[in-house]
Coordinates of C-alpha atoms in Angstrom, one line a residue:
M174 CA -187.8 -79.3 -30.1
D175 CA -184.5 -81.4 -30.6
A176 CA -184.2 -85.0 -29.8
D177 CA -180.5 -84.3 -27.9
V178 CA -183.2 -82.1 -25.3
Y179 CA -185.9 -84.5 -24.9
V180 CA -183.8 -87.4 -25.0
D181 CA -182.2 -85.4 -22.2
S182 CA -185.4 -83.8 -20.1
P183 CA -186.0 -84.1 -17.2
L184 CA -189.7 -85.6 -18.4
A185 CA -188.0 -88.9 -20.2
I186 CA -185.2 -89.5 -17.3
S187 CA -188.4 -88.8 -15.0
A188 CA -190.0 -91.4 -16.6
T189 CA -187.4 -93.5 -17.4
E190 CA -187.3 -93.6 -13.4
I191 CA -190.9 -94.4 -13.1
F192 CA -191.3 -97.0 -15.2
K193 CA -188.2 -99.0 -15.0
D194 CA -189.7 -101.9 -13.7
N195 CA -192.9 -101.7 -16.6
S196 CA -190.4 -102.1 -19.7
D197 CA -193.6 -101.9 -21.7
F198 CA -195.4 -99.7 -21.1
L199 CA -192.0 -97.3 -20.7
K200 CA -191.6 -98.2 -24.7
G201 CA -195.0 -97.1 -25.8
Y202 CA -195.2 -94.5 -23.4
L203 CA -191.8 -93.4 -24.9
F204 CA -193.3 -94.0 -29.0
H205 CA -195.8 -92.4 -27.8
C206 CA -194.2 -89.5 -26.6
F207 CA -191.8 -89.9 -29.3
T208 CA -194.6 -90.1 -32.3
D209 CA -196.6 -86.7 -30.8
V210 CA -193.3 -84.5 -30.9
S211 CA -193.0 -85.2 -34.5
W212 CA -195.2 -84.7 -36.0
D213 CA -195.9 -81.9 -35.0
E214 CA -192.7 -80.2 -36.3
C215 CA -192.9 -82.5 -39.9
I216 CA -196.2 -82.3 -40.1
Q217 CA -197.9 -80.1 -38.7
P218 CA -197.0 -76.6 -39.3
K219 CA -197.4 -78.1 -43.5
L220 CA -200.7 -78.5 -42.9
F221 CA -201.1 -75.4 -41.1
T222 CA -198.9 -73.5 -44.5
F223 CA -202.0 -75.7 -46.8
L224 CA -204.5 -74.5 -44.4
D225 CA -203.8 -70.5 -44.4
S226 CA -205.8 -68.1 -46.5
P227 CA -205.9 -64.8 -45.6
G228 CA -209.0 -63.7 -43.3
I229 CA -209.4 -67.5 -41.6
S230 CA -208.8 -66.7 -37.9
D231 CA -206.8 -69.4 -35.6
E232 CA -209.7 -70.8 -34.4
E233 CA -211.3 -71.9 -37.6
K234 CA -207.9 -72.9 -38.8
R235 CA -207.8 -75.2 -35.6
Q236 CA -211.2 -76.7 -36.6
A237 CA -209.9 -77.3 -40.2
K238 CA -207.2 -79.1 -38.4
W239 CA -208.8 -81.4 -37.3
E240 CA -211.6 -81.5 -39.8
E241 CA -208.3 -83.1 -42.1
L242 CA -207.0 -85.3 -39.7
Y243 CA -210.6 -86.8 -39.6
R244 CA -211.0 -87.3 -42.8
F245 CA -207.1 -88.9 -43.2
N246 CA -208.3 -91.2 -40.3
G247 CA -211.0 -91.8 -42.6
V248 CA -209.6 -93.9 -45.0
L249 CA -206.6 -95.5 -42.1
V250 CA -209.6 -97.1 -40.9
N251 CA -209.7 -98.5 -43.8
E252 CA -206.5 -100.1 -44.7
N253 CA -205.7 -104.1 -43.3
W254 CA -203.0 -103.2 -41.5
Y255 CA -205.1 -100.7 -38.7
N256 CA -208.1 -103.7 -39.1
Q257 CA -205.2 -106.3 -38.0
A258 CA -204.2 -103.8 -35.0
L259 CA -206.8 -103.7 -33.6
D260 CA -207.8 -107.7 -33.5
Y261 CA -204.0 -107.5 -31.5
V262 CA -205.5 -105.2 -29.2
S263 CA -208.9 -106.4 -28.8
K264 CA -206.6 -109.0 -27.4
G265 CA -205.1 -107.5 -24.7
T266 CA -205.5 -107.8 -21.2
P267 CA -205.4 -104.0 -19.7
Q268 CA -203.8 -103.7 -16.5
N269 CA -203.3 -100.6 -14.1
I270 CA -200.3 -98.5 -14.7
A271 CA -199.6 -95.3 -12.7
T272 CA -202.7 -93.0 -12.2
V273 CA -204.3 -94.8 -15.6
T274 CA -206.9 -97.3 -13.6
A275 CA -207.9 -100.9 -16.4
Q276 CA -211.2 -99.8 -16.6
Q277 CA -210.2 -96.5 -17.7
I278 CA -207.9 -98.1 -20.4
D279 CA -210.4 -101.2 -21.6
A280 CA -212.9 -98.2 -21.6
Y281 CA -210.7 -96.5 -24.3
R282 CA -209.8 -99.6 -26.5
N283 CA -213.5 -100.3 -26.6
Y284 CA -214.8 -96.9 -27.8
I285 CA -211.0 -97.3 -30.4
I286 CA -212.3 -101.4 -31.5
N287 CA -215.9 -100.6 -31.9
D288 CA -217.2 -96.6 -32.4
Y289 CA -214.5 -95.1 -33.9
K290 CA -217.2 -93.7 -36.1
D291 CA -216.8 -90.3 -34.9
K292 CA -212.8 -89.6 -35.6
T293 CA -213.5 -90.6 -38.6
Y294 CA -215.2 -88.3 -42.3
S295 CA -215.4 -90.7 -45.5
Q296 CA -214.8 -87.9 -47.5
P297 CA -210.4 -88.1 -48.7
P298 CA -208.1 -85.7 -47.3
A299 CA -206.9 -82.8 -48.9
F300 CA -203.8 -82.4 -48.5
L301 CA -202.8 -85.5 -45.8
N302 CA -201.9 -88.6 -47.1
S303 CA -199.3 -92.0 -45.8
A304 CA -196.4 -89.5 -47.6
H305 CA -196.4 -87.6 -43.8
I306 CA -196.9 -90.7 -41.7
D307 CA -193.2 -92.3 -43.3
E308 CA -191.8 -88.4 -42.6
V309 CA -193.0 -88.6 -39.0
C310 CA -191.5 -91.9 -39.0
Q311 CA -187.7 -91.2 -40.3
Y312 CA -187.6 -88.7 -38.5
M313 CA -188.6 -90.4 -35.1
L314 CA -186.0 -92.6 -35.5
K315 CA -183.7 -89.7 -34.9
F316 CA -184.7 -90.1 -31.1
I317 CA -184.7 -93.7 -31.5
R318 CA -181.5 -93.5 -31.6
K319 CA -180.6 -91.2 -29.4
T320 CA -182.4 -93.5 -27.2
P321 CA -180.5 -95.6 -24.8
H322 CA -180.7 -99.1 -26.1
N323 CA -180.9 -100.6 -22.4
I324 CA -183.8 -98.4 -22.3
L325 CA -185.7 -100.0 -25.8

Protein backbone atom coordinates (compact mmCIF):
# COMPACT_ATOMS: atom_id res chain seq x y z
CA MET A 1 0.00 0.00 0.00
CA ASP A 2 1.40 3.35 -0.95
CA ALA A 3 1.80 5.81 1.90
CA ASP A 4 -0.29 8.40 0.02
CA VAL A 5 -3.10 5.90 -0.40
CA TYR A 6 -3.16 4.93 3.29
CA VAL A 7 -2.79 8.37 4.83
CA ASP A 8 -5.64 9.69 2.66
CA SER A 9 -7.78 6.55 2.96
CA PRO A 10 -11.24 6.56 4.57
CA LEU A 11 -9.86 4.25 7.27
CA ALA A 12 -7.14 6.69 8.33
CA ILE A 13 -9.44 9.70 8.06
CA SER A 14 -12.14 7.91 10.07
CA ALA A 15 -9.68 6.89 12.79
CA THR A 16 -8.37 10.43 12.97
CA GLU A 17 -11.89 11.77 13.53
CA ILE A 18 -13.02 9.03 15.92
CA PHE A 19 -9.96 9.30 18.16
CA LYS A 20 -9.25 13.02 17.88
CA ASP A 21 -9.82 13.36 21.64
CA ASN A 22 -7.49 10.47 22.43
CA SER A 23 -4.28 11.33 20.65
CA ASP A 24 -2.19 8.66 22.38
CA PHE A 25 -4.49 5.92 21.13
CA LEU A 26 -4.55 7.44 17.65
CA LYS A 27 -0.75 7.53 17.53
CA GLY A 28 -0.57 3.91 18.67
CA TYR A 29 -3.21 2.86 16.16
CA LEU A 30 -1.43 4.60 13.29
CA PHE A 31 1.94 3.24 14.39
CA HIS A 32 0.45 -0.27 14.40
CA CYS A 33 -1.00 0.21 10.90
CA PHE A 34 2.25 1.69 9.57
CA THR A 35 4.23 -1.20 11.05
CA ASP A 36 1.93 -3.88 9.62
CA VAL A 37 1.86 -2.38 6.14
CA SER A 38 5.62 -1.80 6.14
CA TRP A 39 6.35 -5.38 7.23
CA ASP A 40 3.90 -6.79 4.67
CA GLU A 41 5.45 -4.77 1.86
CA CYS A 42 9.14 -4.91 2.76
CA ILE A 43 9.85 -8.17 4.50
CA GLN A 44 7.07 -10.67 4.01
CA PRO A 45 7.57 -11.03 0.22
CA LYS A 46 11.30 -11.68 0.81
CA LEU A 47 10.48 -14.18 3.54
CA PHE A 48 8.06 -16.06 1.30
CA THR A 49 10.66 -16.11 -1.49
CA PHE A 50 13.20 -17.50 0.98
CA LEU A 51 10.74 -20.16 2.14
CA ASP A 52 9.59 -21.12 -1.34
CA SER A 53 10.69 -24.48 -2.63
CA PRO A 54 9.30 -26.91 -5.19
CA GLY A 55 6.34 -28.87 -3.92
CA ILE A 56 5.65 -26.78 -0.83
CA SER A 57 1.98 -25.90 -0.43
CA ASP A 58 0.74 -22.45 0.54
CA GLU A 59 -0.32 -23.84 3.92
CA GLU A 60 3.14 -25.31 4.51
CA LYS A 61 4.67 -21.97 3.54
CA ARG A 62 2.41 -20.11 5.99
CA GLN A 63 3.36 -22.55 8.74
CA ALA A 64 7.06 -22.12 7.92
CA LYS A 65 6.58 -18.34 8.04
CA TRP A 66 5.19 -18.52 11.58
CA GLU A 67 7.96 -20.85 12.69
CA GLU A 68 10.55 -18.38 11.36
CA LEU A 69 8.76 -15.50 13.11
CA TYR A 70 8.72 -17.43 16.40
CA ARG A 71 12.46 -18.15 16.02
CA PHE A 72 13.02 -14.42 15.47
CA ASN A 73 10.87 -13.65 18.52
CA GLY A 74 13.16 -15.98 20.48
CA VAL A 75 16.07 -13.70 19.60
CA LEU A 76 14.24 -10.44 20.26
CA VAL A 77 12.91 -11.35 23.72
CA ASN A 78 16.50 -11.70 24.90
CA GLU A 79 17.47 -8.17 23.91
CA ASN A 80 17.93 -5.58 26.69
CA TRP A 81 15.52 -3.13 25.06
CA TYR A 82 12.80 -5.79 25.04
CA ASN A 83 12.95 -6.22 28.81
CA GLN A 84 13.01 -2.44 29.25
CA ALA A 85 9.86 -2.21 27.11
CA LEU A 86 8.16 -4.93 29.17
CA ASP A 87 8.99 -3.05 32.35
CA TYR A 88 7.49 0.13 30.89
CA VAL A 89 4.36 -1.67 29.66
CA SER A 90 3.88 -3.40 33.02
CA LYS A 91 3.53 -0.01 34.72
CA GLY A 92 0.69 1.14 32.47
CA THR A 93 -2.93 1.32 33.49
CA PRO A 94 -5.22 -0.14 30.84
CA GLN A 95 -8.28 1.88 29.85
CA ASN A 96 -11.34 1.11 27.79
CA ILE A 97 -10.92 2.24 24.20
CA ALA A 98 -13.37 1.80 21.34
CA THR A 99 -14.78 -1.74 21.71
CA VAL A 100 -11.85 -3.09 23.75
CA THR A 101 -12.27 -3.22 27.51
CA ALA A 102 -9.56 -2.40 30.03
CA GLN A 103 -9.83 -6.00 31.21
CA GLN A 104 -9.07 -7.31 27.71
CA ILE A 105 -6.09 -5.00 27.40
CA ASP A 106 -4.88 -6.01 30.85
CA ALA A 107 -5.17 -9.73 29.98
CA TYR A 108 -3.21 -9.26 26.76
CA ARG A 109 -0.58 -7.14 28.48
CA ASN A 110 -0.16 -9.79 31.16
CA TYR A 111 0.17 -12.47 28.48
CA ILE A 112 2.94 -10.50 26.75
CA ILE A 113 4.75 -9.82 30.02
CA ASN A 114 4.40 -13.23 31.67
CA ASP A 115 3.53 -15.90 29.16
CA TYR A 116 4.82 -15.10 25.69
CA LYS A 117 6.92 -18.28 25.55
CA ASP A 118 4.44 -20.00 23.21
CA LYS A 119 5.42 -17.44 20.55
CA THR A 120 9.18 -17.99 20.81
CA TYR A 121 11.47 -20.80 19.70
CA SER A 122 14.98 -21.40 20.97
CA GLN A 123 16.45 -22.13 17.51
CA PRO A 124 17.88 -19.12 15.68
CA PRO A 125 16.01 -17.79 12.65
CA ALA A 126 17.22 -18.93 9.26
CA PHE A 127 16.38 -15.67 7.48
CA LEU A 128 15.10 -12.85 9.69
CA ASN A 129 17.52 -10.54 11.49
CA SER A 130 17.75 -7.03 12.93
CA ALA A 131 18.43 -5.56 9.47
CA HIS A 132 14.83 -6.43 8.60
CA ILE A 133 13.61 -4.32 11.53
CA ASP A 134 15.77 -1.45 10.30
CA GLU A 135 14.29 -1.80 6.82
CA VAL A 136 10.74 -1.71 8.18
CA CYS A 137 11.55 1.42 10.20
CA GLN A 138 12.96 3.17 7.15
CA TYR A 139 9.88 2.24 5.14
CA MET A 140 7.62 3.47 7.95
CA LEU A 141 9.16 6.91 7.66
CA LYS A 142 7.28 7.31 4.36
CA PHE A 143 4.00 7.02 6.26
CA ILE A 144 5.10 9.20 9.13
CA ARG A 145 6.31 11.97 6.82
CA LYS A 146 2.96 11.99 5.00
CA THR A 147 0.87 12.04 8.17
CA PRO A 148 -0.31 15.53 9.12
CA HIS A 149 1.79 16.90 11.98
CA ASN A 150 -1.26 17.81 14.04
CA ILE A 151 -1.98 14.08 14.35
CA LEU A 152 1.47 12.90 15.34
